[in-house]
Coordinates of N, CA and C and ligand atoms in Angstrom, one line a residue:
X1 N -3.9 -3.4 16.9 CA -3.0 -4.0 16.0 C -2.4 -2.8 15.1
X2 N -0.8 -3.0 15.0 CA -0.3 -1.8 14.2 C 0.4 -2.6 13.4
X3 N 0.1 -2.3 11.6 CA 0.8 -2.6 10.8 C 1.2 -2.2 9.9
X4 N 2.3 -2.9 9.0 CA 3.0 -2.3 8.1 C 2.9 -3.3 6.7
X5 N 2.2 -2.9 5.5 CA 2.4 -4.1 4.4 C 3.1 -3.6 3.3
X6 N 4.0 -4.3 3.6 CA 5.2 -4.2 2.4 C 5.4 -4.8 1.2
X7 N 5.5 -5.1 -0.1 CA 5.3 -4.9 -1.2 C 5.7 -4.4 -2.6
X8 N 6.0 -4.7 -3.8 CA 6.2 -4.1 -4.7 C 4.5 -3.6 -5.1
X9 N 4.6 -2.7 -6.3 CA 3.4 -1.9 -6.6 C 3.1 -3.1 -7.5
X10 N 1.3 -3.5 -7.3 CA 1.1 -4.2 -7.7 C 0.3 -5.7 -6.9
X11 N 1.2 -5.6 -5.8 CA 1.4 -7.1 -5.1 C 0.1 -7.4 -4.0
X12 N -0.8 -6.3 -4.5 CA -2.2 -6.4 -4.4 C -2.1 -6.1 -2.3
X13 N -0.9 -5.1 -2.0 CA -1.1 -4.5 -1.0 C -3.0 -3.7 -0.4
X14 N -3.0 -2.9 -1.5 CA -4.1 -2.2 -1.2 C -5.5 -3.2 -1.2
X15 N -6.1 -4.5 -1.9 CA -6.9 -5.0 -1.5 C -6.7 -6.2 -0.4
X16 N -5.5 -6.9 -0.2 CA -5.7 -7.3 1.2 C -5.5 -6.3 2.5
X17 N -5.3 -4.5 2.3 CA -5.2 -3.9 3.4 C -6.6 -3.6 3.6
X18 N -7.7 -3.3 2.9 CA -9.0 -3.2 2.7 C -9.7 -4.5 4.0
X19 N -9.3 -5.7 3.4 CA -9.9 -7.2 3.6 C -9.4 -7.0 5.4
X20 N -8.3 -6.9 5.7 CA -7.5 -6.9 7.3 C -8.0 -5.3 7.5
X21 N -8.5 -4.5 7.6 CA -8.9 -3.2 8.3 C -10.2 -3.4 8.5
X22 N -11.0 -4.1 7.9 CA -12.4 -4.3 8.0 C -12.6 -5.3 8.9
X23 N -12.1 -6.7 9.0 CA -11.8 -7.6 9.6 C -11.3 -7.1 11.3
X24 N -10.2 -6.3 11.1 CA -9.5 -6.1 12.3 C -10.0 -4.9 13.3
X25 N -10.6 -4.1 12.5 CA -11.2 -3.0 12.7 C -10.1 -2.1 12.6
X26 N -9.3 -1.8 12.1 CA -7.7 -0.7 12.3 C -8.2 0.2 10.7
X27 N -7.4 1.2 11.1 CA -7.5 2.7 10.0 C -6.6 2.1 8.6
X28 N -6.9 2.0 7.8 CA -6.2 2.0 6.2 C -5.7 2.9 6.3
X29 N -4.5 3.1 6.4 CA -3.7 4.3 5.6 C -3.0 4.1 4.9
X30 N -3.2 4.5 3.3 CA -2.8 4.3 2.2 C -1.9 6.0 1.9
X31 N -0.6 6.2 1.9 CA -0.2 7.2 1.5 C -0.8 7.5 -0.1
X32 N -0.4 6.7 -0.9 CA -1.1 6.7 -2.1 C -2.4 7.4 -2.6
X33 N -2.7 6.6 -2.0 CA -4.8 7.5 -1.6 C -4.6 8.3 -1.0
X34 N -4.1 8.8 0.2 CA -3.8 10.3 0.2 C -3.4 11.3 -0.3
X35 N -2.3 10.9 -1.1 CA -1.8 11.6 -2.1 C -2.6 11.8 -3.8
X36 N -3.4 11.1 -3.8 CA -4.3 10.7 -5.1 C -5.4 11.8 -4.5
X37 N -5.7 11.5 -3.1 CA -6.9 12.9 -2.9 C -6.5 14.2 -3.4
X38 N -5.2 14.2 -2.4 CA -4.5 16.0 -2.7 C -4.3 16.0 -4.5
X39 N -4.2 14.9 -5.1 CA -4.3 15.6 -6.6 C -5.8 16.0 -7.1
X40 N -6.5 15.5 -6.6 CA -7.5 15.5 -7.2 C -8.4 16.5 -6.4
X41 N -8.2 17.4 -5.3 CA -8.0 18.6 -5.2 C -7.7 19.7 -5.5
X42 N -6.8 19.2 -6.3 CA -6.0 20.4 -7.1 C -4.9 21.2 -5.9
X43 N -4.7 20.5 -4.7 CA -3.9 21.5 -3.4 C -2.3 21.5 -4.1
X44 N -1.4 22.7 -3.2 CA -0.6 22.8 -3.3 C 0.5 21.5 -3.5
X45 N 0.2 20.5 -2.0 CA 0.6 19.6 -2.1 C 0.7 18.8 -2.9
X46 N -1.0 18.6 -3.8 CA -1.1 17.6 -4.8 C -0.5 17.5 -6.2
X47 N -0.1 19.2 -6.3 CA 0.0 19.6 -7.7 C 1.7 18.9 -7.4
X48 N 2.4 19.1 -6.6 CA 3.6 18.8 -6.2 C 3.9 17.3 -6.2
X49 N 3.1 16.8 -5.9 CA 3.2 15.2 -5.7 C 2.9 15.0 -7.1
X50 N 2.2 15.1 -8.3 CA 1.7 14.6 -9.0 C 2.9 14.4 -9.9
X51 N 3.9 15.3 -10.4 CA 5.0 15.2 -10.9 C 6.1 14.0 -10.9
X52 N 5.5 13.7 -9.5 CA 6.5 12.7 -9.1 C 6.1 11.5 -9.3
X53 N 4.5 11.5 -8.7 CA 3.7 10.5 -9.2 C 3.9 10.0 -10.6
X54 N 3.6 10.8 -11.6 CA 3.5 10.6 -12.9 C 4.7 10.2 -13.6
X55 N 5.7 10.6 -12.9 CA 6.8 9.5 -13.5 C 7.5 8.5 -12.8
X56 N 6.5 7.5 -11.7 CA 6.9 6.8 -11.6 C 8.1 7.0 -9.8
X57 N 8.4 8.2 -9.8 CA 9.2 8.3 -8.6 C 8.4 8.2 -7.3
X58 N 9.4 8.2 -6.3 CA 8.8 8.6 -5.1 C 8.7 10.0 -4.2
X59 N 7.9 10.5 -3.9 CA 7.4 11.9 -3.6 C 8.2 12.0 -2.4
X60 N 9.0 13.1 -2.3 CA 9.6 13.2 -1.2 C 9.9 13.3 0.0
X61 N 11.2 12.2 0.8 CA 10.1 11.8 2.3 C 9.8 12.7 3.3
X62 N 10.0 13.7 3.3 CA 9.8 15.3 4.4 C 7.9 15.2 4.0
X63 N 7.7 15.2 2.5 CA 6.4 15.2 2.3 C 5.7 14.3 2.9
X64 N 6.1 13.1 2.8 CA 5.5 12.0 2.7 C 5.2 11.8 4.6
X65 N 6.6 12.1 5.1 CA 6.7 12.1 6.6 C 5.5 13.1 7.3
X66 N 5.9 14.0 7.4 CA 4.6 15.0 7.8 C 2.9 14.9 7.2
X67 N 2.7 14.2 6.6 CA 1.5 14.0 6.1 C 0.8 12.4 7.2
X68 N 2.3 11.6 7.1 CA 1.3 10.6 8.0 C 1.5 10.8 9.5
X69 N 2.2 12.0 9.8 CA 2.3 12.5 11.3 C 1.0 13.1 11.6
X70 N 0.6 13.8 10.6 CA -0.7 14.5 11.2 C -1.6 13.1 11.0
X71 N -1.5 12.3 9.8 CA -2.7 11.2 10.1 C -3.0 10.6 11.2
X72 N -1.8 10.5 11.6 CA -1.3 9.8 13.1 C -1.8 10.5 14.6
X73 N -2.6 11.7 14.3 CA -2.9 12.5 15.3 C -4.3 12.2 15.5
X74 N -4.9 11.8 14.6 CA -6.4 11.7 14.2 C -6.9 10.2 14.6
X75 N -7.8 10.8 15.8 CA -8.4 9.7 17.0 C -8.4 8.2 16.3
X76 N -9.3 8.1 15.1 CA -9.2 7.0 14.4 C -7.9 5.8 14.6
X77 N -6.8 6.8 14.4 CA -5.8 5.4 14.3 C -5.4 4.8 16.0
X78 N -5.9 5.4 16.9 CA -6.0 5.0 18.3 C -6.4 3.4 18.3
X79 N -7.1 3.2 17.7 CA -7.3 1.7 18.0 C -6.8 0.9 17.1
X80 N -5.7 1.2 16.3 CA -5.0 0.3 15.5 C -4.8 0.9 13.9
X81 N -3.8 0.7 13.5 CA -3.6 1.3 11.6 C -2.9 0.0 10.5
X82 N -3.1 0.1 9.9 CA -2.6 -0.4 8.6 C -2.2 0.0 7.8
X83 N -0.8 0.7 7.5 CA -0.3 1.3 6.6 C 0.0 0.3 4.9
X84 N -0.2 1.0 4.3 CA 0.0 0.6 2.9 C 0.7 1.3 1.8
X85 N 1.5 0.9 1.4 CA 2.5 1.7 1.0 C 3.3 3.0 1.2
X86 N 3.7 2.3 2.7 CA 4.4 3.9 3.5 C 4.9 2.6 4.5
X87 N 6.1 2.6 5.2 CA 7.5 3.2 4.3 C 7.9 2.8 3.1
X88 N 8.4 3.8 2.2 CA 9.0 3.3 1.5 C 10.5 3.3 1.0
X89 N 11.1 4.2 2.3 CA 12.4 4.4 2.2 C 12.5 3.8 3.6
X90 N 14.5 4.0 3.3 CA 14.8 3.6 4.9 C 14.9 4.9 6.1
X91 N 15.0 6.2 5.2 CA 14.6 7.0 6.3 C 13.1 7.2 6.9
X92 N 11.9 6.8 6.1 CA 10.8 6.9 6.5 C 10.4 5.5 7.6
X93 N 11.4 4.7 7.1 CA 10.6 3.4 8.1 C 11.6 3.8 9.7
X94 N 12.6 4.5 9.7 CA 13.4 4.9 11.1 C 12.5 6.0 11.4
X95 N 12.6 6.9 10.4 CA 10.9 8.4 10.9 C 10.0 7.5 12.0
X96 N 9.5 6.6 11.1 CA 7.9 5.7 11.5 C 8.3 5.2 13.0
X97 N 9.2 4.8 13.2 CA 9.9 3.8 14.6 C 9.8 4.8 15.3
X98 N 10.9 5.7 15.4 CA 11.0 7.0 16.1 C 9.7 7.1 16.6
X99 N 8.7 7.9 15.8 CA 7.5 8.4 15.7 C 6.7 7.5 16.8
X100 N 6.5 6.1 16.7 CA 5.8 5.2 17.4 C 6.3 4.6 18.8
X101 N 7.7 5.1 18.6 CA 8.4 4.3 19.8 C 7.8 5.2 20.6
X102 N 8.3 7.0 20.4 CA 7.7 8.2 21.5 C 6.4 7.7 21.6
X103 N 5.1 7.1 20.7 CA 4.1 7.1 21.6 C 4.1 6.0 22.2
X104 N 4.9 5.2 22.3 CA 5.0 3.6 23.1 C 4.0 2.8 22.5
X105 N 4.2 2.8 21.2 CA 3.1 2.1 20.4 C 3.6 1.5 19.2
X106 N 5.0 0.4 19.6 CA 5.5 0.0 18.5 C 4.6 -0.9 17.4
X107 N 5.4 -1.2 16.5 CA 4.1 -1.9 15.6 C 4.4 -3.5 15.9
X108 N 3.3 -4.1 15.7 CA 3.1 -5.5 15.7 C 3.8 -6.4 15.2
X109 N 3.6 -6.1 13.6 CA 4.1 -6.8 12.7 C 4.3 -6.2 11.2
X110 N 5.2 -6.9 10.5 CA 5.1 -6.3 8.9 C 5.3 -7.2 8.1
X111 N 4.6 -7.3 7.2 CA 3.6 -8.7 6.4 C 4.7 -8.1 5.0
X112 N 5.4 -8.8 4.4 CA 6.0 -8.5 3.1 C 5.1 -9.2 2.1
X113 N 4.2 -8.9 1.0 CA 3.6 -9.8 -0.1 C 4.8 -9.4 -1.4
X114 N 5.1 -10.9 -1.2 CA 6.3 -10.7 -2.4 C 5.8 -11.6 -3.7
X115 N 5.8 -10.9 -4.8 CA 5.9 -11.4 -6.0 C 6.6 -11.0 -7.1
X116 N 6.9 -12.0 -7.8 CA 7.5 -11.4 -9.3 C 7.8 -10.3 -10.7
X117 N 8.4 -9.5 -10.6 CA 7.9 -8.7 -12.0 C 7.2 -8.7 -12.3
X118 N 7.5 -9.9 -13.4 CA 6.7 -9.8 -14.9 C 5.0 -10.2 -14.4
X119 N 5.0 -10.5 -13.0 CA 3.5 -10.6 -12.9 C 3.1 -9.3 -12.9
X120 N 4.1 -8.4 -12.3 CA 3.1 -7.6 -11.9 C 2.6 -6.1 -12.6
X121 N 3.6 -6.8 -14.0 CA 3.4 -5.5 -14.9 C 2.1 -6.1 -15.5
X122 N 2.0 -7.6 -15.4 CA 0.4 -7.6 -16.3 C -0.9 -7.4 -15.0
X123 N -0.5 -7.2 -13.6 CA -1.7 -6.8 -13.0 C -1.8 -5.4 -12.7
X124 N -0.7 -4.8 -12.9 CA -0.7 -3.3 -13.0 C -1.3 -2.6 -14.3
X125 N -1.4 -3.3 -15.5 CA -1.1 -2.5 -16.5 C -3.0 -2.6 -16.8
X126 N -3.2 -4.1 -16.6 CA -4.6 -5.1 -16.6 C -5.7 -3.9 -15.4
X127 N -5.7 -3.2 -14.6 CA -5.8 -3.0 -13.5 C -6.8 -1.5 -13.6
X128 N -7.9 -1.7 -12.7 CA -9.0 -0.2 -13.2 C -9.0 -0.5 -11.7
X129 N -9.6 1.1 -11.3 CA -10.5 1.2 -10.0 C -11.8 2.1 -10.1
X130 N -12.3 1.9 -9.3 CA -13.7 2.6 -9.1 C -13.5 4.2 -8.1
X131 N -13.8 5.0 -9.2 CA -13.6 6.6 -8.9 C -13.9 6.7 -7.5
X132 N -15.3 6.3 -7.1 CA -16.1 6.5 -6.2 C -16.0 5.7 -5.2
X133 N -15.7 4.2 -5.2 CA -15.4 3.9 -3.8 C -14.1 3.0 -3.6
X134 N -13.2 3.5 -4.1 CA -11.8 3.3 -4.5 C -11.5 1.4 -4.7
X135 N -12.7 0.8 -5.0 CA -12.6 -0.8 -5.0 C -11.5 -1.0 -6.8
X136 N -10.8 -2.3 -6.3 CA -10.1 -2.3 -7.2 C -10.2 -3.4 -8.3
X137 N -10.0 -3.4 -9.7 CA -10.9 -4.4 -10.6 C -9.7 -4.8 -11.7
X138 N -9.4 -5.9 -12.1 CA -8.5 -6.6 -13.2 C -9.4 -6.5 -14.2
X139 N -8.6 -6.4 -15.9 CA -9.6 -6.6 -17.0 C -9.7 -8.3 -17.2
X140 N -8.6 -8.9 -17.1 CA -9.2 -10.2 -17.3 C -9.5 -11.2 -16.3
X141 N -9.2 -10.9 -14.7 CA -9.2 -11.9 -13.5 C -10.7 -11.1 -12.9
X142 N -10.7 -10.2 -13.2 CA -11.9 -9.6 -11.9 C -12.8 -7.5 -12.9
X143 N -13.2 -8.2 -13.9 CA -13.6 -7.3 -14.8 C -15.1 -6.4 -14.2
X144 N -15.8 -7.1 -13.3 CA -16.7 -6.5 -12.5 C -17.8 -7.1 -13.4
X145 N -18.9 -7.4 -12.7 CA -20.1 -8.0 -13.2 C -20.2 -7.8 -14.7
X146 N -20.5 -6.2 -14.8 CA -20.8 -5.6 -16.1 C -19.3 -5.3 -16.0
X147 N -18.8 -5.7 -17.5 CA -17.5 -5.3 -17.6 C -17.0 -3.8 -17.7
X148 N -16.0 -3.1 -16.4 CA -16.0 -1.6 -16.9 C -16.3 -0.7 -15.9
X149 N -17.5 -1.8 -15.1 CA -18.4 -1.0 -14.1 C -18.2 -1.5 -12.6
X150 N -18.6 -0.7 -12.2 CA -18.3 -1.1 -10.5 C -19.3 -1.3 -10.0
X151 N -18.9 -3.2 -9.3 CA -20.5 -4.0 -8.8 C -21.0 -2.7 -7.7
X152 N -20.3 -2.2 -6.6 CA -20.7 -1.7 -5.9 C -22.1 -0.5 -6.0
X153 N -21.3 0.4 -7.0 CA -22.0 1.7 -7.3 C -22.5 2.2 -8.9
X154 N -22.1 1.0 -9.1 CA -22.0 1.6 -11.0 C -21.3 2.1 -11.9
X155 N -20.3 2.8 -10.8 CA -19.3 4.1 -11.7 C -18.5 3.4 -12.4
X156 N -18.6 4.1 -14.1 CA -17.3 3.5 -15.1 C -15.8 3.3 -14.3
X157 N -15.1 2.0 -14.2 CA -14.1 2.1 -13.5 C -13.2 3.0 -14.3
X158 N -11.8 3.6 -14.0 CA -10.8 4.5 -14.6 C -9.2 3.5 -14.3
X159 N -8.3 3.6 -15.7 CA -6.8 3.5 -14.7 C -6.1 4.7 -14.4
X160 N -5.6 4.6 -13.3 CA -4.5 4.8 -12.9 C -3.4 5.6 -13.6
X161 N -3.2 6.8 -13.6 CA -2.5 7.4 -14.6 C -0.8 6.9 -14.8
X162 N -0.8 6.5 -13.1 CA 0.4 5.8 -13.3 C 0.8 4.1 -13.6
X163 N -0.5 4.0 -14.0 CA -0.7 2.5 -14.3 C -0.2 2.0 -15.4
X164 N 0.5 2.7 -16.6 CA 0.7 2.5 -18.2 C 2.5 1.5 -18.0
X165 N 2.7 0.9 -18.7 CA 3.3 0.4 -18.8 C 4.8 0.9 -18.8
X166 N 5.0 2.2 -19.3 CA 6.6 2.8 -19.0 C 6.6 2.9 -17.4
X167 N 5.4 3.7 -17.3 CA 6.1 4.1 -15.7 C 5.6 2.8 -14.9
X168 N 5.1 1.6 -14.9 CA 5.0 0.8 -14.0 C 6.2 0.0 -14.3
X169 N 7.1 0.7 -15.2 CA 8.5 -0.5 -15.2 C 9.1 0.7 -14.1
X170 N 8.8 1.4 -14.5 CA 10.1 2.9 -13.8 C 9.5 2.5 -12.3
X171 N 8.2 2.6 -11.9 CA 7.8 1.9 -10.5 C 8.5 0.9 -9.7
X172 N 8.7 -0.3 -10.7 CA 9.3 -1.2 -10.0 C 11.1 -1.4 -9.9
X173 N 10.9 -0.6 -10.8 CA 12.8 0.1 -10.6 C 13.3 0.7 -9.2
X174 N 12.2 1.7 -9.3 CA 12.1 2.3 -7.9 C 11.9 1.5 -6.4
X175 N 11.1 0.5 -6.7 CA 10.7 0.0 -5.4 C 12.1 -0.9 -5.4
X176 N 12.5 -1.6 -6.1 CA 13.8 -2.7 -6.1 C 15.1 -1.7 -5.4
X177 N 15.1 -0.3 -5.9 CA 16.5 0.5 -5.6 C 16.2 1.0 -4.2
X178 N 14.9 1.6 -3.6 CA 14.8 2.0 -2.4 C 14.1 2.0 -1.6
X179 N 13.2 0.5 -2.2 CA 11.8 0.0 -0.6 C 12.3 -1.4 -0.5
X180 N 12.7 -2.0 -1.2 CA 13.4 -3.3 -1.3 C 14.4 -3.6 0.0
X181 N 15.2 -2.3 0.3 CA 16.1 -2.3 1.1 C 15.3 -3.0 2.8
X182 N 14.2 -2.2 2.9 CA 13.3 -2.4 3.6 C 13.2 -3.9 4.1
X183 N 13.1 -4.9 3.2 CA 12.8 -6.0 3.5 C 14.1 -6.6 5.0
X184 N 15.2 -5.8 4.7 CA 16.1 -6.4 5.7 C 15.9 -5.9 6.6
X185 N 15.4 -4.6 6.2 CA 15.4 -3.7 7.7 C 14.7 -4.2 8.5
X186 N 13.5 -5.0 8.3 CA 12.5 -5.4 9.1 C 12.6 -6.7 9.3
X187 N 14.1 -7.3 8.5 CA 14.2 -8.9 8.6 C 15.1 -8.8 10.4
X188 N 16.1 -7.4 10.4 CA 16.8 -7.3 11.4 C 15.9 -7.7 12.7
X189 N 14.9 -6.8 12.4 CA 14.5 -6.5 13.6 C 13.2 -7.6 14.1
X190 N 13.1 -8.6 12.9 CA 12.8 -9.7 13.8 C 10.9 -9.4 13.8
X191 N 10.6 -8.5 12.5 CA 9.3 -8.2 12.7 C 8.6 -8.6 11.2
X192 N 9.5 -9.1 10.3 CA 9.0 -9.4 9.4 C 8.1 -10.8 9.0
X193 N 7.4 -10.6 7.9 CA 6.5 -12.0 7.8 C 6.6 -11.9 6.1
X194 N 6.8 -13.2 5.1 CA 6.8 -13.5 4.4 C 5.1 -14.1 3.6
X195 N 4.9 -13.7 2.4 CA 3.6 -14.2 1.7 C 4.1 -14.4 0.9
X196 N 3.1 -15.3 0.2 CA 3.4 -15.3 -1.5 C 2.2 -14.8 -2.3
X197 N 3.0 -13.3 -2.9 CA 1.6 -13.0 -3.1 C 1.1 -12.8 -4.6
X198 N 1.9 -14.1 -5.3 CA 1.6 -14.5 -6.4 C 0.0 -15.1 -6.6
X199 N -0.5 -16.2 -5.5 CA -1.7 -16.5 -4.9 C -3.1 -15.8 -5.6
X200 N -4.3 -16.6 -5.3 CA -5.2 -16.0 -5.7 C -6.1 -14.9 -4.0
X201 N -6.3 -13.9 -4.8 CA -6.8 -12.7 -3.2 C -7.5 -14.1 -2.1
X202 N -8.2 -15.1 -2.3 CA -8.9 -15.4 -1.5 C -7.4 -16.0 -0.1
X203 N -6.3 -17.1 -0.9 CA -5.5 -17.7 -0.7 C -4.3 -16.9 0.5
X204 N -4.1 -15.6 -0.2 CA -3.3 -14.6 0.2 C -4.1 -14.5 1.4
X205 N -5.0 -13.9 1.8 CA -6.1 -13.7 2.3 C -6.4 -14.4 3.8
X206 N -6.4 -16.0 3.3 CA -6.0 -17.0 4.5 C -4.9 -17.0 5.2
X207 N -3.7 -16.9 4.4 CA -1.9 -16.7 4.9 C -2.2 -15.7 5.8
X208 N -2.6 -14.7 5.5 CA -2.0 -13.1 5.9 C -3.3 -13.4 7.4
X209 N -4.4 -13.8 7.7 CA -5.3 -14.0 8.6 C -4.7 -15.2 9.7
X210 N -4.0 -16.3 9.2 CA -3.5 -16.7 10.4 C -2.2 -16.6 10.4
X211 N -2.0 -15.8 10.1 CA -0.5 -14.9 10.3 C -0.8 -14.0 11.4
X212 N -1.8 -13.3 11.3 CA -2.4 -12.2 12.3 C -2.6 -13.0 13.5
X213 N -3.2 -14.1 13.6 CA -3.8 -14.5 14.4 C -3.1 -15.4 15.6
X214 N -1.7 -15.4 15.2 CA -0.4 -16.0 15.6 C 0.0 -15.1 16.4
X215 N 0.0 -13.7 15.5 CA 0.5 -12.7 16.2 C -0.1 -11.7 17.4
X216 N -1.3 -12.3 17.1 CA -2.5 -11.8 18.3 C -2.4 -12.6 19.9
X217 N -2.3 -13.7 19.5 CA -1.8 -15.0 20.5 C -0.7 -14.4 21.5
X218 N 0.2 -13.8 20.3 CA 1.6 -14.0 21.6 C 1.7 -12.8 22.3
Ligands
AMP301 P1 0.7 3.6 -4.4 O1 -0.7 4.0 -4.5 O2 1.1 3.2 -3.0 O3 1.2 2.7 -5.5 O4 1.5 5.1 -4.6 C1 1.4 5.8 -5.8 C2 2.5 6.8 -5.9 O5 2.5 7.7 -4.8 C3 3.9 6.2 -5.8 O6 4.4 5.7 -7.0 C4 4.7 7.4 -5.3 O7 5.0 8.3 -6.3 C5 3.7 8.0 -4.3 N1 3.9 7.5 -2.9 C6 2.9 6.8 -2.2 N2 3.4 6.4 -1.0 C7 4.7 7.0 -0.9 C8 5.7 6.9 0.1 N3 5.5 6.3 1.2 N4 6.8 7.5 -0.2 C9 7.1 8.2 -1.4 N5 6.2 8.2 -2.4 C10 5.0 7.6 -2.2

């Protein structure tokens, strides 16, 4: 299974991509989290991306493109990927086609979870993760047993540097002016799927599993 989940930041992409890779058995690739590694490496790359990151833009697609080409070489995604937030432009989603058509491995499907703004500045802003095993935690919907801490491992959760409220508006500025476009591109081509991913994770969860399962069928 090859996928694509599309989304404003927020729309709780990254934990139903977690929920469907585990389930499906396919590679998570989170540009995001890759780019969050390279910062926290301190690499060339990272130092480069973080600028962009931190105010909210998108890192540029030559970067963005050659990072998930080499992902893409790596045995793992042989048996199926889940991308998460990548594409985010319309050059990167014709890159991505290009890319997959040459390996004769077009994608499946692309799941849009669409929701509102103003939700999503209060789950963005609301919003910690766990340093250590990247699980993601709400302060008031999903504060973690001990509030702070991560059921899994213990570790004090942290936010998101780009999680503060200026740049999660400047975020969704961004995604409305040049991943939004996206939604038609993929309406064209007759691969898109609609959620509502205003929903609670469990609900979303169900849509997006016999959505898959429709698409496994045919
Ligand atoms: P995310 O974790 O997906 O919300 O991504 C965090 C930040 O990383 C974004 O706000 C962008 O600055 C950058 N980023 C992640 N994926 C991409 C992409 N496909 N294209 C451009 N920038 C990206």
């Amino acid at each position: 299974m090859r996928l694509v989940l599309l989304g404003p930041p927020g729309a709780g992409k990254g934990t139903q991509a977690s929920i469907i890779a585990q389930r499906y058995e396919v590679s998570h690739i989170s540009t995001g989290d890759m780019l969050r590694e390279q910062v926290k490496k301190k690499t060339k790359l990272g130092q480069e991306a973080a600028s962009f990151m931190n105010a909210g833009q998108l890192v540029p697609d030559k970067v963005i493109l050659d990072m998930v080409r080499n992902r893409l070489k790596r045995k793992d995604s042989e048996k199926g990927f889940l991308f998460d937030g990548f594409p985010r432009t319309v050059p990167q989603a014709e890159s991505l086609n290009a890319m997959l058509e040459k390996a004769g491995k077009p994608l499946d499907a692309v799941i849009l979870l669409d929701v509102k703004d103003d939700f999503l500045v209060n789950r963005l802003t609301l919003r910690r993760n766990c340093p250590e095993c990247g699980s993601i935690y709400h302060m008031e919907s999903k504060p973690g047993r001990v509030p702070g801490y991560c059921d899994n491992d213990g570790a004090a959760l942290v936010q998101r540097e780009d999680d503060n409220e200026k740049v999660v508006r400047q975020r969704l500025q961004v995604y409305h002016e040049q991943t939004a476009p996206l939604v038609d591109f993929y309406r064209k081509t007759g691969q898109l799927s609609e959620v509502d991913a205003s929903q609670e994770v469990a609900r979303i969860s169900l849509t997006v599993d016999r959505l898959l399962e429709k698409k496994a069928k045919k």
